[in-house]
Structures are given as C-alpha cells and as structure tokens.
Short mmCIF file of C-alpha atoms in Angstrom, two decimals:
data_model
loop_
_atom_site.label_atom_id
_atom_site.label_comp_id
_atom_site.label_asym_id
_atom_site.label_seq_id
_atom_site.Cartn_x
_atom_site.Cartn_y
_atom_site.Cartn_z
CA MET I 1096 11.09 21.57 -3.34
CA ILE I 1097 12.22 17.81 -4.55
CA MET I 1098 13.81 16.82 -7.53
CA CYS I 1099 13.52 13.94 -9.19
CA ASN I 1100 16.11 13.40 -11.88
CA PHE I 1101 16.83 9.97 -13.57
CA SER I 1102 17.59 8.73 -16.86
CA ILE I 1103 17.88 4.74 -18.11
CA ILE I 1104 21.09 4.14 -20.32
CA PHE I 1105 20.76 1.30 -23.47
CA ASP I 1106 24.95 0.25 -24.64
CA ASN I 1107 25.23 -1.56 -27.93
CA SER I 1108 28.87 -2.80 -26.27
CA ILE I 1109 26.92 -6.00 -25.09
CA LEU I 1110 24.07 -8.36 -28.09
CA PHE I 1111 23.24 -11.56 -27.40
CA ASP I 1112 19.92 -13.19 -29.69
CA LYS I 1113 17.99 -13.64 -26.62
CA ASN I 1114 13.85 -12.04 -26.61
CA ILE I 1115 13.86 -8.73 -25.06
CA VAL I 1116 12.16 -8.22 -21.58
CA THR I 1117 11.31 -5.33 -20.58
CA ILE I 1118 11.31 -4.14 -16.84
CA LEU I 1119 8.99 -1.44 -15.62
CA VAL I 1120 9.26 0.34 -12.21
CA GLU I 1121 6.42 3.00 -11.96
CA SER I 1122 7.39 5.34 -9.31
CA TYR I 1123 5.57 8.71 -7.59
CA ILE I 1124 7.58 11.17 -6.05
CA LYS I 1125 6.71 14.15 -3.64
CA PHE I 1126 3.73 15.71 -5.22
CA ASN I 1127 2.87 13.17 -7.86
CA SER I 1128 5.56 13.10 -9.83
CA LYS I 1129 5.17 9.65 -11.64
CA LEU I 1130 8.73 8.33 -12.35
CA ILE I 1131 8.59 5.50 -15.59
CA ILE I 1132 12.34 3.39 -14.87
CA TRP I 1133 12.46 0.48 -17.90
CA SER I 1134 15.26 -1.54 -18.94
CA LYS I 1135 16.33 -4.14 -21.52
CA ALA I 1136 18.81 -6.13 -20.29
CA GLN I 1137 18.35 -10.02 -21.54
CA ASP I 1138 18.70 -9.20 -25.14
CA GLY I 1139 21.98 -8.28 -24.27
CA ARG I 1140 22.19 -4.47 -23.96
CA ARG I 1141 23.55 -3.08 -21.28
CA VAL I 1142 21.33 -0.47 -18.76
CA HIS I 1143 22.08 1.68 -16.68
CA VAL I 1144 19.79 2.75 -14.72
CA ILE I 1145 20.10 6.68 -12.56
CA GLU I 1146 17.43 7.06 -9.87
CA ARG I 1147 17.07 9.78 -7.42
CA ASP I 1148 16.06 7.65 -4.12
CA LEU I 1149 16.35 4.37 -4.45
CA SER I 1150 14.58 4.11 -0.33
CA GLU I 1151 10.36 3.21 -0.06
CA PRO I 1152 9.04 5.43 -1.53
CA ASP I 1153 5.60 6.98 0.45
CA ARG I 1154 2.92 8.40 -1.91
CA ILE I 1155 -0.54 9.24 -2.27
CA VAL I 1156 -1.29 8.29 -5.53
CA GLY I 1157 -0.13 5.56 -8.04
CA GLU I 1158 -2.13 3.06 -5.86
CA LEU I 1159 -4.51 1.90 -8.10
CA LEU I 1160 -4.10 -0.51 -11.86
CA GLN I 1161 -6.91 -0.05 -13.70
CA PRO I 1162 -7.73 -3.74 -15.15
CA GLY I 1163 -6.02 -2.41 -18.52
CA GLY I 1164 -3.07 -1.86 -16.88
CA TYR I 1165 -2.55 -5.36 -15.34
CA LEU I 1166 -2.70 -6.83 -18.54
CA LYS I 1167 0.19 -5.10 -19.94
CA LEU I 1168 1.44 -5.74 -16.63
CA ILE I 1169 1.00 -9.68 -17.71
CA GLU I 1170 2.31 -9.06 -21.22
CA LEU I 1171 5.39 -7.70 -19.85
CA GLY I 1172 5.62 -11.23 -17.83
CA LEU I 1173 5.80 -8.61 -13.92
CA GLU I 1174 2.41 -9.61 -12.58
CA ASP I 1175 4.18 -11.49 -9.90
CA CYS I 1176 5.09 -7.64 -8.83
CA VAL I 1177 1.35 -7.67 -7.65
CA GLU I 1178 1.75 -10.28 -5.23
CA GLU I 1179 2.61 -10.19 -2.16
CA ILE I 1180 2.24 -6.93 -0.84
CA ASP I 1181 -1.12 -6.95 0.63
CA ALA I 1182 -2.43 -5.65 -3.22
CA GLN I 1183 -6.91 -6.27 -3.34
CA GLN I 1184 -8.26 -7.31 -6.71
CA VAL I 1185 -10.65 -4.25 -7.62
CA PHE I 1186 -13.57 -5.22 -10.02
CA GLY I 1187 -15.01 -2.64 -10.30
CA TYR I 1188 -16.78 1.53 -9.19
CA ALA I 1189 -19.74 2.35 -7.18
CA LEU I 1190 -20.59 6.00 -7.57
CA PHE I 1191 -22.99 7.84 -5.07
CA LYS I 1192 -25.11 11.29 -5.84
CA ASP I 1193 -27.72 12.97 -3.84
CA GLY I 1194 -28.24 9.81 -1.72
CA LYS I 1195 -28.26 7.61 -4.35
CA ARG I 1196 -25.94 4.82 -5.62
CA THR I 1197 -24.95 2.44 -8.36
CA ARG I 1198 -22.54 0.11 -9.24
CA LEU I 1199 -20.13 -0.25 -12.19
CA SER I 1200 -18.83 -3.73 -12.56
CA TYR I 1201 -15.46 -3.74 -15.19
CA PRO I 1202 -16.94 -6.51 -18.18
CA LEU I 1203 -14.23 -9.38 -17.28
CA GLU I 1204 -16.78 -12.05 -18.41
CA ASN I 1205 -13.97 -13.14 -21.14
CA PHE I 1206 -10.90 -13.22 -19.42
CA HIS I 1207 -9.19 -15.26 -16.87
CA SER I 1208 -10.60 -14.58 -13.21
CA ASP I 1209 -6.80 -13.58 -12.64
CA VAL I 1210 -7.75 -10.44 -14.27
CA SER I 1211 -8.97 -7.19 -12.26
CA GLY I 1212 -8.03 -4.13 -11.41
CA ARG I 1213 -5.43 -4.14 -8.40
CA SER I 1214 -4.99 -1.81 -5.79
CA PHE I 1215 -1.83 -1.78 -3.11
CA HIS I 1216 0.28 0.55 -1.49
CA ASN I 1217 2.46 2.22 -4.27
CA GLY I 1218 6.20 1.96 -1.53
CA ARG I 1219 5.37 -2.06 -1.78
CA PHE I 1220 5.02 -2.07 -5.75
CA ILE I 1221 7.75 0.18 -6.66
CA GLN I 1222 10.46 -2.42 -4.38
CA ARG I 1223 9.15 -4.98 -6.05
CA MET I 1224 9.39 -3.42 -9.50
CA ARG I 1225 12.91 -2.41 -8.77
CA GLU I 1226 13.92 -6.33 -7.39
CA LYS I 1227 12.97 -7.19 -10.59
CA ALA I 1228 14.88 -5.06 -12.29
CA ALA I 1229 18.18 -5.24 -10.43
CA SER I 1230 17.89 -9.19 -10.68
CA LEU I 1231 18.31 -8.69 -14.98
CA PRO I 1232 21.56 -9.38 -16.13
CA ASN I 1233 23.24 -6.11 -17.61
CA VAL I 1234 21.73 -3.88 -15.21
CA ARG I 1235 23.27 -1.04 -13.36
CA LEU I 1236 20.81 0.63 -10.79
CA GLU I 1237 21.99 3.72 -9.37
CA GLN I 1238 20.63 6.01 -6.69
CA GLY I 1239 22.09 9.80 -8.18
CA VAL I 1240 20.27 12.92 -9.85
CA VAL I 1241 20.55 13.77 -13.33
CA THR I 1242 21.23 17.47 -13.95
CA SER I 1243 21.73 17.84 -17.57
CA LEU I 1244 21.30 15.97 -21.05
CA LEU I 1245 25.13 16.20 -22.61
CA GLU I 1246 24.36 17.08 -26.04
CA GLU I 1247 26.40 17.36 -29.05
CA LYS I 1248 25.31 18.63 -32.70
CA GLY I 1249 21.33 18.19 -31.42
CA THR I 1250 22.31 14.52 -30.30
CA ILE I 1251 21.66 13.73 -27.04
CA ARG I 1252 24.96 11.45 -26.36
CA GLY I 1253 23.97 11.41 -22.57
CA VAL I 1254 23.48 12.64 -19.10
CA GLN I 1255 25.25 14.55 -16.14
CA TYR I 1256 24.37 13.37 -12.26
CA LYS I 1257 25.15 13.88 -9.29
CA THR I 1258 25.93 10.74 -7.37
CA LYS I 1259 24.37 9.61 -3.34
CA ASP I 1260 27.74 10.96 -2.16
CA GLY I 1261 28.44 13.90 -4.74
CA ARG I 1262 30.50 13.01 -6.95
CA GLU I 1263 29.90 14.71 -10.65
CA LEU I 1264 29.75 12.08 -13.69
CA THR I 1265 29.04 11.45 -16.95
CA ALA I 1266 27.44 8.84 -18.48
CA PHE I 1267 26.92 7.93 -22.38
CA ALA I 1268 24.47 5.71 -24.18
CA PRO I 1269 23.07 5.75 -27.72
CA LEU I 1270 19.93 5.97 -26.13
CA THR I 1271 18.30 7.86 -23.17
CA ILE I 1272 15.25 7.70 -21.98
CA VAL I 1273 14.38 10.63 -19.78
CA CYS I 1274 11.61 10.30 -17.18
CA ASP I 1275 11.86 12.94 -14.23
CA GLY I 1276 8.65 13.26 -13.35
CA CYS I 1277 6.25 16.05 -13.24
CA PHE I 1278 8.56 18.37 -12.33
CA SER I 1279 10.92 17.99 -14.75
CA ASN I 1280 13.85 19.78 -15.22
CA LEU I 1281 14.76 18.46 -18.24
CA ARG I 1282 11.52 18.26 -20.43
CA ARG I 1283 11.85 21.66 -22.21
CA SER I 1284 14.19 20.71 -24.45
CA LEU I 1285 12.25 17.66 -25.02
CA CYS I 1286 8.47 18.76 -25.09
CA ASN I 1287 6.31 21.87 -25.36
CA PRO I 1288 5.11 21.35 -21.94
CA GLN I 1289 1.71 23.64 -21.03
CA VAL I 1290 0.67 22.23 -17.85
CA ASP I 1291 -2.82 22.67 -16.56
CA VAL I 1292 -3.32 22.62 -12.56
CA PRO I 1293 -6.93 21.83 -12.35
CA SER I 1294 -7.60 21.08 -8.35
CA CYS I 1295 -5.36 19.31 -5.37
CA PHE I 1296 -6.01 15.46 -3.75
CA VAL I 1297 -6.39 15.89 -0.29
CA GLY I 1298 -4.61 12.03 1.44
CA LEU I 1299 -5.77 10.04 4.21
CA VAL I 1300 -5.91 6.54 5.15
CA LEU I 1301 -8.89 4.71 6.86
CA GLU I 1302 -8.05 1.97 9.16
CA ASN I 1303 -10.07 -1.33 9.65
CA CYS I 1304 -13.68 -0.25 8.18
CA HIS I 1305 -15.70 -1.51 5.18
CA LEU I 1306 -16.83 -0.01 2.28
CA PRO I 1307 -20.28 0.04 1.13
CA TYR I 1308 -19.21 -2.08 -1.70
CA ALA I 1309 -15.96 -4.52 -1.17
CA ASN I 1310 -12.94 -4.77 -3.85
CA HIS I 1311 -14.59 -1.56 -5.58
CA GLY I 1312 -13.58 1.90 -5.91
CA HIS I 1313 -15.79 4.54 -4.53
CA VAL I 1314 -16.74 7.72 -6.17
CA ILE I 1315 -18.46 10.24 -4.54
CA LEU I 1316 -20.26 13.09 -6.77
CA ALA I 1317 -19.59 15.68 -3.80
CA ASP I 1318 -19.89 19.65 -3.62
CA PRO I 1319 -17.23 21.25 -4.97
CA SER I 1320 -16.34 18.15 -6.69
CA PRO I 1321 -15.69 14.29 -6.23
CA ILE I 1322 -14.35 12.64 -3.52
CA LEU I 1323 -12.87 9.11 -3.91
CA PHE I 1324 -12.39 5.79 -1.47
CA TYR I 1325 -10.17 2.46 -2.71
CA PRO I 1326 -9.13 0.02 -0.71
CA ILE I 1327 -4.82 -0.05 -0.36
CA SER I 1328 -4.55 -3.05 1.61
CA SER I 1329 -6.69 -5.58 3.64
CA THR I 1330 -6.87 -3.22 6.14
CA GLU I 1331 -6.74 0.36 5.14
CA ILE I 1332 -8.61 1.94 2.30
CA ARG I 1333 -7.33 5.44 0.52
CA CYS I 1334 -9.32 9.32 0.86
CA LEU I 1335 -8.41 11.50 -2.26
CA VAL I 1336 -10.67 14.43 -1.63
CA ASP I 1337 -10.79 16.60 -4.37
CA VAL I 1338 -9.86 20.62 -4.09
CA PRO I 1339 -10.35 22.34 -6.68
CA GLY I 1340 -7.75 25.13 -7.99
CA GLN I 1341 -4.11 25.75 -6.95
CA LYS I 1342 -4.53 26.73 -3.76
CA VAL I 1343 -5.87 24.14 -0.50
CA PRO I 1344 -6.99 25.02 2.93
CA SER I 1345 -3.87 25.31 5.44
CA ILE I 1346 -3.23 21.61 7.31
CA ALA I 1347 -0.64 23.69 9.74
CA ASN I 1348 -3.64 26.15 11.40
CA GLY I 1349 -6.53 23.49 11.46
CA GLU I 1350 -7.88 25.00 8.43
CA MET I 1351 -8.08 21.64 6.26
CA ALA I 1352 -9.17 19.84 9.49
CA ASN I 1353 -12.59 21.46 9.64
CA TYR I 1354 -13.08 21.67 6.42
CA LEU I 1355 -12.82 17.81 5.86
CA LYS I 1356 -14.86 17.90 9.11
CA THR I 1357 -17.50 20.58 8.01
CA VAL I 1358 -17.99 19.95 4.19
CA VAL I 1359 -16.47 16.90 3.42
CA ALA I 1360 -17.50 14.77 5.77
CA PRO I 1361 -21.52 15.18 5.51
CA GLN I 1362 -20.88 13.62 1.56
CA VAL I 1363 -19.43 10.16 2.09
CA PRO I 1364 -21.65 7.35 2.74
CA PRO I 1365 -23.01 6.89 6.51
CA GLU I 1366 -21.51 3.32 6.57
CA ILE I 1367 -17.56 4.79 6.60
CA TYR I 1368 -18.35 8.39 8.29
CA ASP I 1369 -17.44 7.37 11.34
CA SER I 1370 -13.98 6.22 9.78
CA PHE I 1371 -13.16 9.30 7.78
CA VAL I 1372 -13.69 11.55 11.20
CA ALA I 1373 -11.16 9.69 12.82
CA ALA I 1374 -9.10 9.69 10.14
CA VAL I 1375 -9.31 13.09 9.97
CA ASP I 1376 -8.61 13.80 13.83
CA LYS I 1377 -5.62 11.28 13.92
CA GLY I 1378 -4.04 14.27 11.38
CA ASN I 1379 -2.15 12.01 8.52
CA ILE I 1380 -3.18 14.63 5.79
CA ARG I 1381 -1.44 15.06 3.28
CA THR I 1382 -2.14 17.30 -0.30
CA MET I 1383 -0.86 17.57 -3.34
CA PRO I 1384 -1.41 19.14 -6.91
CA ASN I 1385 -3.42 16.92 -9.72
CA ARG I 1386 -1.38 17.85 -13.28
CA SER I 1387 -2.32 17.45 -16.61
CA MET I 1388 -0.06 17.74 -20.19
CA PRO I 1389 -1.22 17.23 -23.30
CA ALA I 1390 1.61 14.82 -25.12
CA SER I 1391 4.17 17.22 -27.27
CA PRO I 1392 7.30 15.65 -27.48
CA TYR I 1393 10.43 17.44 -29.96
CA PRO I 1394 12.12 14.35 -31.39
CA THR I 1395 15.19 14.54 -30.11
CA PRO I 1396 18.33 12.19 -32.09
CA GLY I 1397 19.39 10.14 -28.64
CA ALA I 1398 17.01 10.63 -26.60
CA LEU I 1399 13.42 10.08 -25.51
CA LEU I 1400 11.00 11.07 -23.03
CA MET I 1401 8.16 9.20 -21.26
CA GLY I 1402 6.11 9.42 -18.18
CA ASP I 1403 4.68 12.01 -16.37
CA ALA I 1404 7.72 13.93 -17.79
CA PHE I 1405 5.86 13.88 -21.46
CA ASN I 1406 2.36 13.42 -20.80
CA MET I 1407 -0.46 13.82 -17.27
CA ARG I 1408 -3.41 13.94 -16.91
CA HIS I 1409 -6.29 14.20 -13.96
CA PRO I 1410 -5.70 11.52 -11.74
CA LEU I 1411 -9.39 10.42 -11.23
CA THR I 1412 -9.91 8.06 -13.40
CA GLY I 1413 -6.27 6.10 -12.14
CA GLY I 1414 -5.78 5.63 -15.51
CA GLY I 1415 -1.74 7.16 -14.93
CA MET I 1416 -0.06 3.37 -14.90
CA THR I 1417 -2.25 2.03 -17.57
CA VAL I 1418 -0.97 4.36 -20.16
CA ALA I 1419 2.49 4.37 -18.84
CA LEU I 1420 2.36 0.29 -18.85
CA SER I 1421 0.92 0.72 -22.27
CA ASP I 1422 3.75 2.84 -23.58
CA ILE I 1423 6.57 0.75 -22.63
CA VAL I 1424 5.10 -2.02 -24.53
CA VAL I 1425 4.74 -0.34 -27.73
CA LEU I 1426 8.17 0.90 -27.17
CA ARG I 1427 9.01 -2.58 -26.38
CA ASP I 1428 8.01 -3.67 -29.71
CA LEU I 1429 9.48 -0.92 -31.31
CA LEU I 1430 13.15 -1.41 -30.30
CA LYS I 1431 12.69 -4.84 -30.23
CA PRO I 1432 13.93 -5.79 -34.23
CA LEU I 1433 16.99 -3.13 -33.92
CA ARG I 1434 20.21 -4.37 -32.94
CA ASP I 1435 22.38 -0.90 -33.45
CA LEU I 1436 21.41 2.32 -31.98
CA ASN I 1437 24.68 4.48 -32.87
CA ASP I 1438 22.73 5.50 -35.38
CA ALA I 1439 20.62 8.62 -33.95
CA PRO I 1440 19.20 10.22 -36.90
CA THR I 1441 17.94 7.11 -38.30
CA LEU I 1442 16.29 5.69 -34.95
CA CYS I 1443 14.64 8.89 -34.08
CA LYS I 1444 12.80 9.15 -36.85
CA TYR I 1445 12.01 5.20 -36.77
CA LEU I 1446 11.21 6.00 -32.80
CA GLU I 1447 8.57 9.00 -33.99
CA SER I 1448 6.56 5.82 -35.04
CA PHE I 1449 5.60 5.48 -31.01
CA TYR I 1450 3.71 8.73 -30.47
CA THR I 1451 1.70 7.49 -32.85
CA LEU I 1452 1.13 3.98 -32.15
CA ARG I 1453 0.50 5.03 -28.00
CA LYS I 1454 -2.51 7.48 -29.09
CA PRO I 1455 -5.80 4.92 -29.02
CA VAL I 1456 -4.61 3.82 -25.47
CA ALA I 1457 -3.13 6.96 -24.36
CA SER I 1458 -5.68 9.61 -26.18
CA THR I 1459 -8.95 7.46 -24.35
CA ILE I 1460 -7.39 7.70 -20.91
CA ASN I 1461 -6.13 10.82 -21.20
CA THR I 1462 -9.50 12.47 -22.77
CA LEU I 1463 -11.72 10.13 -20.36
CA ALA I 1464 -9.94 11.52 -17.35
CA GLY I 1465 -10.42 15.40 -18.26
CA ALA I 1466 -13.85 15.56 -19.33
CA LEU I 1467 -15.11 13.10 -16.64
CA TYR I 1468 -13.07 15.31 -14.05
CA LYS I 1469 -15.23 18.57 -15.54
CA VAL I 1470 -18.81 16.76 -15.94
CA PHE I 1471 -18.25 15.39 -12.23
CA CYS I 1472 -17.86 19.12 -10.77
CA ALA I 1473 -20.62 20.43 -9.12
CA SER I 1474 -21.25 23.98 -10.93
CA PRO I 1475 -24.31 26.48 -10.32
CA ASP I 1476 -24.83 26.58 -14.12
CA GLN I 1477 -27.87 24.78 -14.25
CA ALA I 1478 -26.72 23.14 -18.09
CA ARG I 1479 -23.43 22.00 -15.68
CA LYS I 1480 -26.04 20.42 -13.05
CA GLU I 1481 -28.41 18.75 -15.53
CA MET I 1482 -25.44 16.91 -17.34
CA ARG I 1483 -23.70 15.64 -14.06
CA GLN I 1484 -27.12 14.35 -13.40
CA ALA I 1485 -27.11 12.85 -16.82
CA CYS I 1486 -24.39 11.04 -16.64
CA PHE I 1487 -25.10 8.98 -13.20
CA ASP I 1488 -28.24 8.28 -14.30
CA TYR I 1489 -26.98 6.66 -17.88
CA LEU I 1490 -24.18 4.94 -16.42
CA SER I 1491 -26.79 3.97 -13.50
CA LEU I 1492 -29.09 2.13 -17.05
CA GLY I 1493 -27.03 -1.03 -17.09
CA GLY I 1494 -25.79 -3.16 -19.79
CA VAL I 1495 -23.80 -1.26 -22.61
CA PHE I 1496 -24.33 2.50 -21.15
CA SER I 1497 -22.44 1.26 -17.87
CA THR I 1498 -20.38 -1.82 -19.48
CA GLY I 1499 -19.35 1.10 -22.49
CA PRO I 1500 -17.75 3.85 -20.28
CA ILE I 1501 -16.23 1.59 -17.67
CA SER I 1502 -14.84 -0.95 -19.93
CA LEU I 1503 -12.69 2.71 -21.26
CA LEU I 1504 -12.33 4.19 -17.59
CA SER I 1505 -10.55 0.46 -16.95
CA GLY I 1506 -8.09 0.07 -20.59
CA LEU I 1507 -10.19 -2.38 -21.64
CA ASN I 1508 -11.38 -0.95 -24.94
CA PRO I 1509 -9.17 1.66 -26.29
CA ARG I 1510 -11.17 3.38 -28.78
CA PRO I 1511 -11.27 7.00 -28.57
CA LEU I 1512 -14.47 7.08 -31.24
CA SER I 1513 -16.21 5.29 -28.78
CA LEU I 1514 -15.41 7.23 -25.95
CA VAL I 1515 -17.18 10.26 -28.00
CA LEU I 1516 -20.17 8.32 -28.97
CA HIS I 1517 -20.67 7.73 -25.16
CA PHE I 1518 -19.97 11.34 -24.23
CA PHE I 1519 -22.52 12.60 -26.82
CA ALA I 1520 -24.51 9.80 -25.70
CA VAL I 1521 -24.65 10.96 -22.05
CA ALA I 1522 -25.57 15.02 -23.85
CA ILE I 1523 -28.49 13.62 -25.59
CA TYR I 1524 -30.01 11.67 -23.01
CA GLY I 1525 -29.78 14.88 -20.59
CA VAL I 1526 -31.49 17.06 -23.67
CA GLY I 1527 -33.66 14.18 -24.29
CA ARG I 1528 -35.49 13.84 -20.29
CA LEU I 1529 -35.43 17.85 -20.12
CA LEU I 1530 -37.12 18.01 -23.41
CA LEU I 1531 -39.69 15.10 -21.90
CA PRO I 1532 -42.71 14.93 -21.88
CA PHE I 1533 -43.12 18.45 -23.17
CA PRO I 1534 -40.38 20.97 -23.34
CA SER I 1535 -40.15 24.82 -22.80
CA PRO I 1536 -38.26 27.21 -24.24
CA LYS I 1537 -36.28 27.38 -20.72
CA ARG I 1538 -35.67 23.22 -21.07
CA ILE I 1539 -34.91 24.28 -24.73
CA TRP I 1540 -32.93 27.14 -24.08
CA ILE I 1541 -31.04 24.19 -21.24
CA GLY I 1542 -30.22 21.83 -23.34
CA ALA I 1543 -29.08 23.74 -26.45
CA ARG I 1544 -26.95 24.88 -23.71
CA LEU I 1545 -26.05 21.68 -22.11
CA ILE I 1546 -25.05 20.31 -25.73
CA SER I 1547 -22.59 23.37 -26.05
CA GLY I 1548 -21.12 22.38 -23.12
CA ALA I 1549 -20.27 19.33 -23.62
CA SER I 1550 -18.94 19.56 -26.75
CA GLY I 1551 -16.78 22.88 -24.97
CA ILE I 1552 -15.69 19.92 -22.50
CA ILE I 1553 -14.57 17.67 -24.44
CA PHE I 1554 -13.72 18.99 -28.11
CA PRO I 1555 -9.86 21.37 -26.16
CA ILE I 1556 -9.22 18.21 -24.50
CA ILE I 1557 -9.38 16.35 -28.15
CA LYS I 1558 -8.09 18.90 -29.72
CA ALA I 1559 -4.72 18.81 -27.44
CA GLU I 1560 -4.54 15.40 -27.95
CA GLY I 1561 -4.26 15.30 -31.72
CA VAL I 1562 -7.86 14.18 -34.03
CA ARG I 1563 -5.70 12.73 -36.72
CA GLN I 1564 -3.15 10.55 -34.64
CA MET I 1565 -6.16 9.82 -32.03
CA PHE I 1566 -8.72 9.28 -34.71
CA PHE I 1567 -7.03 8.83 -38.04
CA PRO I 1568 -3.21 7.08 -37.09
CA ALA I 1569 -3.96 5.73 -39.86
CA THR I 1570 -2.62 8.39 -41.76
CA VAL I 1571 -0.10 9.41 -40.30
CA PRO I 1572 3.52 8.76 -41.76
CA ALA I 1573 5.51 7.36 -39.09
CA TYR I 1574 2.65 4.71 -38.24
CA TYR I 1575 4.36 2.63 -41.38
CA ARG I 1576 8.10 3.65 -40.55
CA ARG I 1577 9.71 0.04 -40.25
CA ALA I 1578 13.17 -0.23 -38.10
CA PRO I 1579 16.28 0.22 -39.66
CA PRO I 1580 18.42 -2.11 -40.99
CA ALA I 1581 21.42 -3.92 -39.01
CA ASN I 1582 24.67 -2.78 -40.97
#
C-alpha cells in the first residue's frame, strides 16, 4: 500500500503587513487519497510544505472541477492554474436511462462567460498548482514522508519526517496542517474516522471519440450502478465504471475486461460503444475504491486536519475539489486577521468555528453525493426502482426541477435545506405518479415504502453531517468566535 504523508507548517518568525494569498494544491495519490497543500506566504509567514512525491501524478480521479469550485479558484486568484493544460469547459450533465436521455445545464446565466466547470488531467493541474506555490516567497517545498506528529502536553508542536535521501528530521511550528489523504495514518489523533467503502471505480480513457453532448459530463443510470464519462483533454474521454462493493473482477486474468464488454458495454450510449470496447481492448484499466467519511474532528491545539484525511464523500458528483477549495477560503479568512499563532489553546478554540463555517458548502455536496449514489444504483426493490425513475423524470421536467438540483450539484447553491426540499420533492413526485390516475392498495404500499426508503437514505447522511451545524449554524457558539487579539 502506498501511503501519502504531508504537513504544512506556519512560522511566525517573519511578519509583513500584506494581504494573505492562499495557495492550494489538491492532488490525489493511489486509490483516491486527496492531498491538499496550501500555503500562506505573502503575509510574511514562512511555510514549510512536506509532500510524499513531487513528481507529476497520474490519477483517475480529481479531474472534474464544478463551477462552484472554479469560483473559489477565482476567489483565491488561482484560475490560471487550469490554463495551458488542455482543460475542457463543462457546462452541465447529460443523464441516460433505459434508452432515454436528458440534458441538464448549469445555471450560469448570471456569471461571467468564463465561469463553468473544468475537466482536465489531474497531474497537469497539480503541477501548475505546485509551480504557483513554489513561486511564492517564504515557501519551502520539500519531498518527504511525515511519520508522526510531535506532541507536547496535548499540543502539536510539529512533525517528524523522513527526507527523500532517508534522513530523519523534525520540523517545528505554531500551526501544522495535516493533509495525508484517505489512507491517513495521522488522522486518528485528530478525528474519529468512520470510513465507508460503498463501491469501486474502474477507470478507462477513450481516445478520439465524441460524446453525445459536447462539454458535458455524462451519467448513465446503468445496472448495477452508474457509469460516468467526461472529457479530460481535447482528445480524451475519461470513463469511470462504478462497481458496488469492495471487490472488483480481476484485471490480471481477464475477468474485468469480460465484465466491461458483456455487462457494461451494452449499456453505454451507441455513439461511444466502439471507443469504449477499444479502450477495454487496449488494456489500460485501473481501479480505485470509493470512500466516504463524515467530518468528526477532535479540536487539537497546534494542528488542523483537512482534505480526504478529514472528510470524504462518494466521488459520483465530482464535488471533492469544490469542498476543498471552499474549506481553504474559509480557513484563509479565519487566519487573515491573526498576527500571532503561538497561543495554541486560544488559536484552537478560535479555529473551531472553521468546522461550522464550512458546513453550508461541505454538507450540501457531501449529502447530495451520498444520496444520489444510493438513488442512482439499480435495485430489485420496486420502491427503489420507482425512486430512481422518479429522479430521472423529475430532472427531465426542466425549469426549477432541473436547475435547482444541478445548482446544488455544481456548488453554486450551497443550501442544505434546498437539497432536502428537492430530494423529498422527487419522492413525492414518484408517489404521485404511482397514485394517479387511480390508486390501488399495491401502489399505495409501494408509495409508502418509497417515502420510507427516501427517508432512510438521506436522514442518516444528515445525522452524520450534524443536523445543528448543517441547518442551524447560528446556534453553535463557535460560529461567533472572533480572532484573538494580537499580543
């Protein structure tokens, strides 16, 4: 197993009265570990970034940035990081089910023409972000593996790490940001990890083919679970096949190729069937477990946990980078007025507000990802079938019935209440179709089970996210905490 370990250290030894510029690098290690590297250098603080591997990564995820995430990129002044990497604009989604299709456009009418989603090769994006970080003054970017946190009387004082040439070193700082991905070996002292692995993605690249809808992500509601297609360059299409459970057919003995050709290929749109089969024959098939984990932090003086080490959601909706960028904006704004990070207990108490302030965006995207995945998966249960069909038909109605959900998915409308209302509107729509024009005892029973099933999908996710922080953040005391005064 390849582990990614990484820390970011803040050092108050140099202070200038400048605006804070936050640099975020979001990367993915083997098996979808998300790594967030951010630095805060132009205000004079020295930043030490320790990353496992600084070479260009080659991943099958982290390739789609929703419009809401792109707006955060602009807010951070990093929009040029998607330039010169053959990134493709994405304007919405196309949904396919049982031979029918519908197109769902992002509601971008009130934004500048440049605002849209972006899809790209993850490694190219990462390298652009690293270049941006390394170009800042006071940033030290170092390749190394963090082996442990240095703790003294309950406060994290820094990290111990091993350099590229094998030396064991320590680094000390008032604040350590831990972002060591979904396989984190540091998170247990900073949070209560409850990791769920509902499925795996099987990744392929289709070459020189055209999707039915240009510059759109494509979601096929297949059996047993969804299939995704989206462009990652002007000549390449990424395909991600979801396989439920933690075990996938073997690639080595040909079981995977056979599964893709016999089970998956007949369900893809006919326009890309030949390209899909050719990609399978080419043999560059890769797999990755899909993980979800609600944020359950232990506020710890001297340290902060972020990225996939802290919070994960099913990657079906492509919301991971949007959550990460939003988190960075929240944390940047919290740290902006601070001129002294050395009072660890006071700083820790103040930064607890981060966990509440991030909730509107994070909880909306997390809940939507988990709920949509369960709705989009095929099921022998008749009530689940009706819910799946109702979701497709509801989105196909157009108007607010499509723009509402797609604005949630895109990160443009981070409102948890709106998500819940649309989710149950789909369920009620499904019940209404069952009962009209004439209800029968069987249909009434299926409708009741549909509502019960919908509740069983979304309420556990909301509970894990935190009802109070999600819907009533103003009632959380940390919401009102102010920056500690400078000494």
